[in-house]
């Protein structure tokens, strides 16, 4: 209960320790022991591989705004952590000027997370995290796309919005893309509404980066379990998880990916 209270409310360890009559050191050990057990035992973050499972996911995404062939929506989100010292300290200062972990995640249309990468400092760009994850390898063999914002480079398995739409079809593509991709922002919003320790309004995680990453991973798993068990979304679900960067990816254009996107736009 101590661990769950910290995760749900974002309480400081000292407050929880006082409430339960234990030392701060004991509270900290309990939190990390439980989080480690959750990450080891709860294996419910899995990218869809079976054809029937993928078909259902594509259909649910299509029902949002008629965007076809979508296997997931991808984005990054910043999780605030306490300040630190040392040579690595500048790497954790995000563009919003606070210390953070930059988490990459993919979700389905039901707001469940199907892939997460929880290890990179806050200053790391989303495109770098994607390039150094297992997602490019996974997606190369899939019949479907991910949807990402303009912080990512266009790829044949990753559809991004047009920066300057010039026709009604291009505008329609962008609108459908945005509405469908917004699923991942809503998923982040629900996650942080459930676990206020992950939201800036809940303060920051008071641990070193590796321990913060374990705690974040436990929260993602508990979020998926809550979705599977049909638990209600918290009342403050309207928290909007806005894109945390306004950087346009400057990768060289991918001709094959451009052709795929162009055919998709023309078929709208």
CSV table of C-alpha atoms in Angstrom, one decimal:
chain,number,residue,atom,x,y,z
A,1,UNK,CA,0.0,0.0,0.0
A,2,UNK,CA,2.9,2.4,0.7
A,3,UNK,CA,4.2,1.9,-2.8
A,4,UNK,CA,0.8,2.3,-4.5
A,5,UNK,CA,0.1,5.4,-2.5
A,6,UNK,CA,3.3,7.0,-3.7
A,7,UNK,CA,2.7,6.0,-7.3
A,8,UNK,CA,-0.9,7.2,-7.3
A,9,UNK,CA,-0.6,10.5,-5.4
A,10,UNK,CA,3.0,11.5,-5.9
A,11,UNK,CA,3.7,11.8,-2.1
A,12,UNK,CA,7.2,12.4,-0.9
A,13,UNK,CA,8.8,9.5,0.9
A,14,UNK,CA,9.2,11.5,4.1
A,15,UNK,CA,5.4,12.0,4.3
A,16,UNK,CA,4.7,8.3,3.7
A,17,UNK,CA,7.4,7.2,6.2
A,18,UNK,CA,5.9,9.5,8.9
A,19,UNK,CA,2.4,8.2,8.2
A,20,UNK,CA,3.4,4.5,8.5
A,21,UNK,CA,5.9,5.0,11.3
A,22,UNK,CA,8.9,3.8,9.3
A,23,UNK,CA,12.2,5.4,8.3
A,24,UNK,CA,12.6,7.1,5.0
A,25,UNK,CA,15.3,4.5,4.1
A,26,UNK,CA,12.8,1.7,4.8
A,27,UNK,CA,10.1,3.4,2.7
A,28,UNK,CA,12.5,3.8,-0.2
A,29,UNK,CA,13.5,0.1,0.0
A,30,UNK,CA,9.9,-0.9,0.0
A,31,UNK,CA,9.1,1.2,-3.0
A,32,UNK,CA,11.9,-0.1,-5.1
A,33,UNK,CA,11.5,-3.7,-4.0
A,34,UNK,CA,7.8,-3.6,-5.1
A,35,UNK,CA,8.6,-1.8,-8.3
A,36,UNK,CA,11.2,-4.3,-9.3
A,37,UNK,CA,8.8,-7.2,-8.6
A,38,UNK,CA,6.1,-5.5,-10.7
A,39,UNK,CA,8.5,-5.0,-13.6
A,40,UNK,CA,9.6,-8.7,-13.4
A,41,UNK,CA,6.2,-10.2,-12.9
A,42,UNK,CA,3.8,-8.1,-14.9
A,43,UNK,CA,4.6,-8.7,-18.6
A,44,UNK,CA,1.7,-6.9,-20.2
A,45,UNK,CA,3.5,-4.4,-22.6
A,46,UNK,CA,3.7,-6.4,-25.8
A,47,UNK,CA,3.7,-5.2,-29.4
A,48,UNK,CA,1.0,-7.0,-31.5
A,49,UNK,CA,2.5,-9.8,-33.6
A,50,UNK,CA,-0.4,-12.1,-34.5
A,51,UNK,CA,-2.3,-11.3,-37.6
A,52,UNK,CA,-5.8,-11.4,-35.9
A,53,UNK,CA,-4.6,-9.1,-33.1
A,54,UNK,CA,-3.2,-6.7,-35.6
A,55,UNK,CA,-6.4,-6.7,-37.7
A,56,UNK,CA,-8.4,-5.7,-34.6
A,57,UNK,CA,-6.0,-2.9,-33.7
A,58,UNK,CA,-6.1,-1.5,-37.3
A,59,UNK,CA,-9.9,-1.6,-37.2
A,60,UNK,CA,-10.1,0.3,-33.9
A,61,UNK,CA,-7.7,2.9,-35.2
A,62,UNK,CA,-9.6,3.2,-38.5
A,63,UNK,CA,-12.8,3.9,-36.5
A,64,UNK,CA,-11.3,7.0,-35.0
A,65,UNK,CA,-10.8,9.0,-38.2
A,66,UNK,CA,-10.6,6.6,-41.2
A,67,UNK,CA,-6.8,6.3,-41.2
A,68,UNK,CA,-6.0,2.8,-42.5
A,69,UNK,CA,-3.4,0.2,-41.6
A,70,UNK,CA,-2.3,1.7,-38.2
A,71,UNK,CA,-0.6,-0.6,-35.7
A,72,UNK,CA,0.2,2.1,-33.1
A,73,UNK,CA,0.7,5.7,-32.2
A,74,UNK,CA,4.2,6.7,-31.0
A,75,UNK,CA,5.5,9.7,-29.0
A,76,UNK,CA,7.7,10.7,-26.2
A,77,UNK,CA,6.8,12.1,-22.8
A,78,UNK,CA,8.9,13.8,-20.1
A,79,UNK,CA,8.8,12.5,-16.6
A,80,UNK,CA,10.2,15.0,-14.0
A,81,UNK,CA,12.9,13.8,-11.7
A,82,UNK,CA,14.9,15.4,-8.9
A,83,UNK,CA,18.0,17.5,-9.7
A,84,UNK,CA,21.3,15.8,-9.5
A,85,UNK,CA,25.0,16.5,-9.6
A,86,UNK,CA,27.8,15.0,-11.7
A,87,UNK,CA,29.0,14.9,-15.3
A,88,UNK,CA,25.7,13.5,-16.6
A,89,UNK,CA,23.5,16.3,-15.0
A,90,UNK,CA,23.2,18.5,-18.1
A,91,UNK,CA,21.9,15.5,-20.2
A,92,UNK,CA,18.8,15.3,-17.9
A,93,UNK,CA,17.8,18.9,-18.3
A,94,UNK,CA,14.9,18.9,-20.9
A,95,UNK,CA,14.0,21.8,-23.2
A,96,UNK,CA,11.5,23.0,-20.6
A,97,UNK,CA,14.5,23.4,-18.2
A,98,UNK,CA,13.8,20.8,-15.6
A,99,UNK,CA,15.4,17.4,-15.0
A,100,UNK,CA,13.5,14.5,-16.6
A,101,UNK,CA,13.5,11.1,-18.2
A,102,UNK,CA,12.3,11.1,-21.8
A,103,UNK,CA,10.1,8.0,-22.3
A,104,UNK,CA,9.2,6.7,-25.7
A,105,UNK,CA,5.9,4.8,-25.9
A,106,UNK,CA,3.6,3.2,-28.5
A,107,UNK,CA,-0.1,2.7,-27.7
A,108,UNK,CA,-3.1,1.1,-29.3
A,109,UNK,CA,-6.6,2.6,-29.8
A,110,UNK,CA,-7.7,1.4,-26.4
A,111,UNK,CA,-5.0,3.6,-24.7
A,112,UNK,CA,-2.9,0.5,-23.7
A,113,UNK,CA,0.8,0.7,-24.2
A,114,UNK,CA,2.3,-1.9,-26.5
A,115,UNK,CA,6.0,-0.8,-26.3
A,116,UNK,CA,8.0,1.5,-24.0
A,117,UNK,CA,11.6,2.6,-23.8
A,118,UNK,CA,12.4,4.0,-20.3
A,119,UNK,CA,16.0,4.9,-20.0
A,120,UNK,CA,17.0,8.1,-21.8
A,121,UNK,CA,17.8,11.5,-20.2
A,122,UNK,CA,15.4,14.4,-20.8
A,123,UNK,CA,17.6,16.2,-23.3
A,124,UNK,CA,17.6,13.2,-25.7
A,125,UNK,CA,15.6,13.9,-28.9
A,126,UNK,CA,12.7,11.6,-29.7
A,127,UNK,CA,14.1,10.7,-33.1
A,128,UNK,CA,17.4,9.5,-31.5
A,129,UNK,CA,15.5,7.3,-29.0
A,130,UNK,CA,13.5,5.7,-31.8
A,131,UNK,CA,16.6,5.0,-34.0
A,132,UNK,CA,18.3,3.3,-31.0
A,133,UNK,CA,15.3,1.2,-30.0
A,134,UNK,CA,14.1,-2.1,-31.3
A,135,UNK,CA,11.1,-0.5,-33.1
A,136,UNK,CA,12.9,-0.1,-36.5
A,137,UNK,CA,13.7,-3.9,-36.5
A,138,UNK,CA,10.2,-4.8,-35.4
A,139,UNK,CA,8.4,-2.6,-37.9
A,140,UNK,CA,10.5,-3.7,-40.9
A,141,UNK,CA,8.7,-7.0,-40.9
A,142,UNK,CA,5.2,-5.6,-40.3
A,143,UNK,CA,2.3,-4.9,-42.7
A,144,UNK,CA,1.2,-1.7,-41.0
A,145,UNK,CA,2.3,1.8,-39.9
A,146,UNK,CA,3.0,3.7,-36.8
A,147,UNK,CA,1.8,7.3,-36.6
A,148,UNK,CA,4.2,10.0,-35.2
A,149,UNK,CA,4.5,13.7,-35.1
A,150,UNK,CA,6.9,16.0,-37.0
A,151,UNK,CA,9.6,15.3,-34.4
A,152,UNK,CA,10.2,12.0,-36.2
A,153,UNK,CA,11.5,11.4,-39.7
A,154,UNK,CA,9.1,9.9,-42.3
A,155,UNK,CA,9.7,6.2,-42.9
A,156,UNK,CA,7.9,3.6,-44.9
A,157,UNK,CA,6.6,2.2,-41.6
A,158,UNK,CA,6.2,5.5,-39.8
A,159,UNK,CA,3.7,8.1,-41.2
A,160,UNK,CA,4.2,11.7,-40.2
A,161,UNK,CA,2.1,14.8,-41.0
A,162,UNK,CA,2.8,17.1,-43.9
A,163,UNK,CA,4.5,20.3,-42.8
A,164,UNK,CA,2.8,22.5,-45.5
A,165,UNK,CA,-0.4,20.9,-46.9
A,166,UNK,CA,-1.4,22.5,-50.2
A,167,UNK,CA,-4.6,20.6,-51.3
A,168,UNK,CA,-7.8,19.4,-49.7
A,169,UNK,CA,-6.6,15.8,-49.8
A,170,UNK,CA,-3.4,16.8,-48.0
A,171,UNK,CA,-5.4,18.8,-45.4
A,172,UNK,CA,-7.7,15.8,-44.9
A,173,UNK,CA,-4.7,13.5,-44.5
A,174,UNK,CA,-3.2,15.8,-41.8
A,175,UNK,CA,-6.5,16.1,-39.9
A,176,UNK,CA,-7.0,12.3,-39.9
A,177,UNK,CA,-3.4,11.7,-38.9
A,178,UNK,CA,-3.6,14.2,-36.0
A,179,UNK,CA,-6.9,12.9,-34.7
A,180,UNK,CA,-5.7,9.3,-34.8
A,181,UNK,CA,-2.2,10.0,-33.5
A,182,UNK,CA,-3.7,12.0,-30.6
A,183,UNK,CA,-4.4,8.6,-29.0
A,184,UNK,CA,-0.9,8.4,-27.6
A,185,UNK,CA,-1.2,11.9,-26.0
A,186,UNK,CA,-4.5,10.9,-24.4
A,187,UNK,CA,-2.9,7.7,-23.2
A,188,UNK,CA,-0.1,9.7,-21.5
A,189,UNK,CA,-2.7,12.0,-20.0
A,190,UNK,CA,-4.6,9.1,-18.5
A,191,UNK,CA,-1.4,7.5,-17.2
A,192,UNK,CA,-0.3,10.7,-15.5
A,193,UNK,CA,-3.8,11.2,-14.1
A,194,UNK,CA,-3.6,7.7,-12.5
A,195,UNK,CA,-0.1,8.2,-11.2
A,196,UNK,CA,0.4,11.9,-10.3
A,197,UNK,CA,4.1,11.2,-9.4
A,198,UNK,CA,4.7,11.2,-13.2
A,199,UNK,CA,3.1,14.6,-13.8
A,200,UNK,CA,4.8,17.9,-13.2
A,201,UNK,CA,2.0,18.9,-10.8
A,202,UNK,CA,2.9,16.0,-8.6
A,203,UNK,CA,6.4,17.3,-8.1
A,204,UNK,CA,9.3,15.0,-9.3
A,205,UNK,CA,10.5,11.5,-8.6
A,206,UNK,CA,13.0,11.7,-5.7
A,207,UNK,CA,15.4,9.0,-6.8
A,208,UNK,CA,18.4,8.5,-9.0
A,209,UNK,CA,17.7,7.9,-12.7
A,210,UNK,CA,17.9,4.1,-12.7
A,211,UNK,CA,15.4,3.8,-9.8
A,212,UNK,CA,13.2,6.4,-11.5
A,213,UNK,CA,13.1,4.3,-14.6
A,214,UNK,CA,12.0,1.2,-12.7
A,215,UNK,CA,9.2,3.2,-11.0
A,216,UNK,CA,8.1,4.6,-14.3
A,217,UNK,CA,8.1,1.1,-15.8
A,218,UNK,CA,5.9,-0.2,-12.9
A,219,UNK,CA,3.4,2.7,-13.6
A,220,UNK,CA,3.1,1.8,-17.2
A,221,UNK,CA,2.4,-1.9,-16.3
A,222,UNK,CA,-0.2,-0.9,-13.8
A,223,UNK,CA,-1.9,1.4,-16.3
A,224,UNK,CA,-2.2,-1.4,-18.8
A,225,UNK,CA,-3.7,-3.7,-16.1
A,226,UNK,CA,-6.2,-0.9,-15.1
A,227,UNK,CA,-7.2,-0.7,-18.8
A,228,UNK,CA,-7.6,-4.5,-19.1
A,229,UNK,CA,-9.6,-4.7,-15.9
A,230,UNK,CA,-11.9,-1.9,-16.9
A,231,UNK,CA,-11.0,0.4,-14.1
A,232,UNK,CA,-12.5,3.9,-14.6
A,233,UNK,CA,-10.4,6.7,-15.8
A,234,UNK,CA,-9.6,9.3,-13.0
A,235,UNK,CA,-11.9,12.3,-12.9
A,236,UNK,CA,-9.0,14.6,-14.0
A,237,UNK,CA,-8.6,12.6,-17.3
A,238,UNK,CA,-8.8,15.9,-19.2
A,239,UNK,CA,-5.1,16.5,-18.5
A,240,UNK,CA,-3.7,17.0,-22.0
A,241,UNK,CA,-0.3,15.6,-22.7
A,242,UNK,CA,1.1,18.1,-25.2
A,243,UNK,CA,4.0,17.3,-27.4
A,244,UNK,CA,7.1,18.3,-25.4
A,245,UNK,CA,9.2,19.5,-28.4
A,246,UNK,CA,8.6,21.9,-31.2
A,247,UNK,CA,11.6,20.7,-33.2
A,248,UNK,CA,11.1,19.6,-36.8
A,249,UNK,CA,13.1,16.5,-37.7
A,250,UNK,CA,15.6,17.4,-40.3
A,251,UNK,CA,16.5,14.0,-41.6
A,252,UNK,CA,17.0,13.6,-45.3
A,253,UNK,CA,13.7,12.8,-47.2
A,254,UNK,CA,13.0,9.1,-47.6
A,255,UNK,CA,11.9,8.7,-51.2
A,256,UNK,CA,10.2,5.3,-50.7
A,257,UNK,CA,8.4,6.6,-47.6
A,258,UNK,CA,7.4,9.8,-49.5
A,259,UNK,CA,5.9,7.6,-52.3
A,260,UNK,CA,3.9,5.5,-49.8
A,261,UNK,CA,2.5,8.6,-48.1
A,262,UNK,CA,1.7,10.2,-51.4
A,263,UNK,CA,-0.3,7.1,-52.5
A,264,UNK,CA,-2.1,7.2,-49.2
A,265,UNK,CA,-3.1,10.8,-49.6
A,266,UNK,CA,-4.4,10.3,-53.1
A,267,UNK,CA,-6.6,7.4,-52.0
A,268,UNK,CA,-8.3,9.4,-49.2
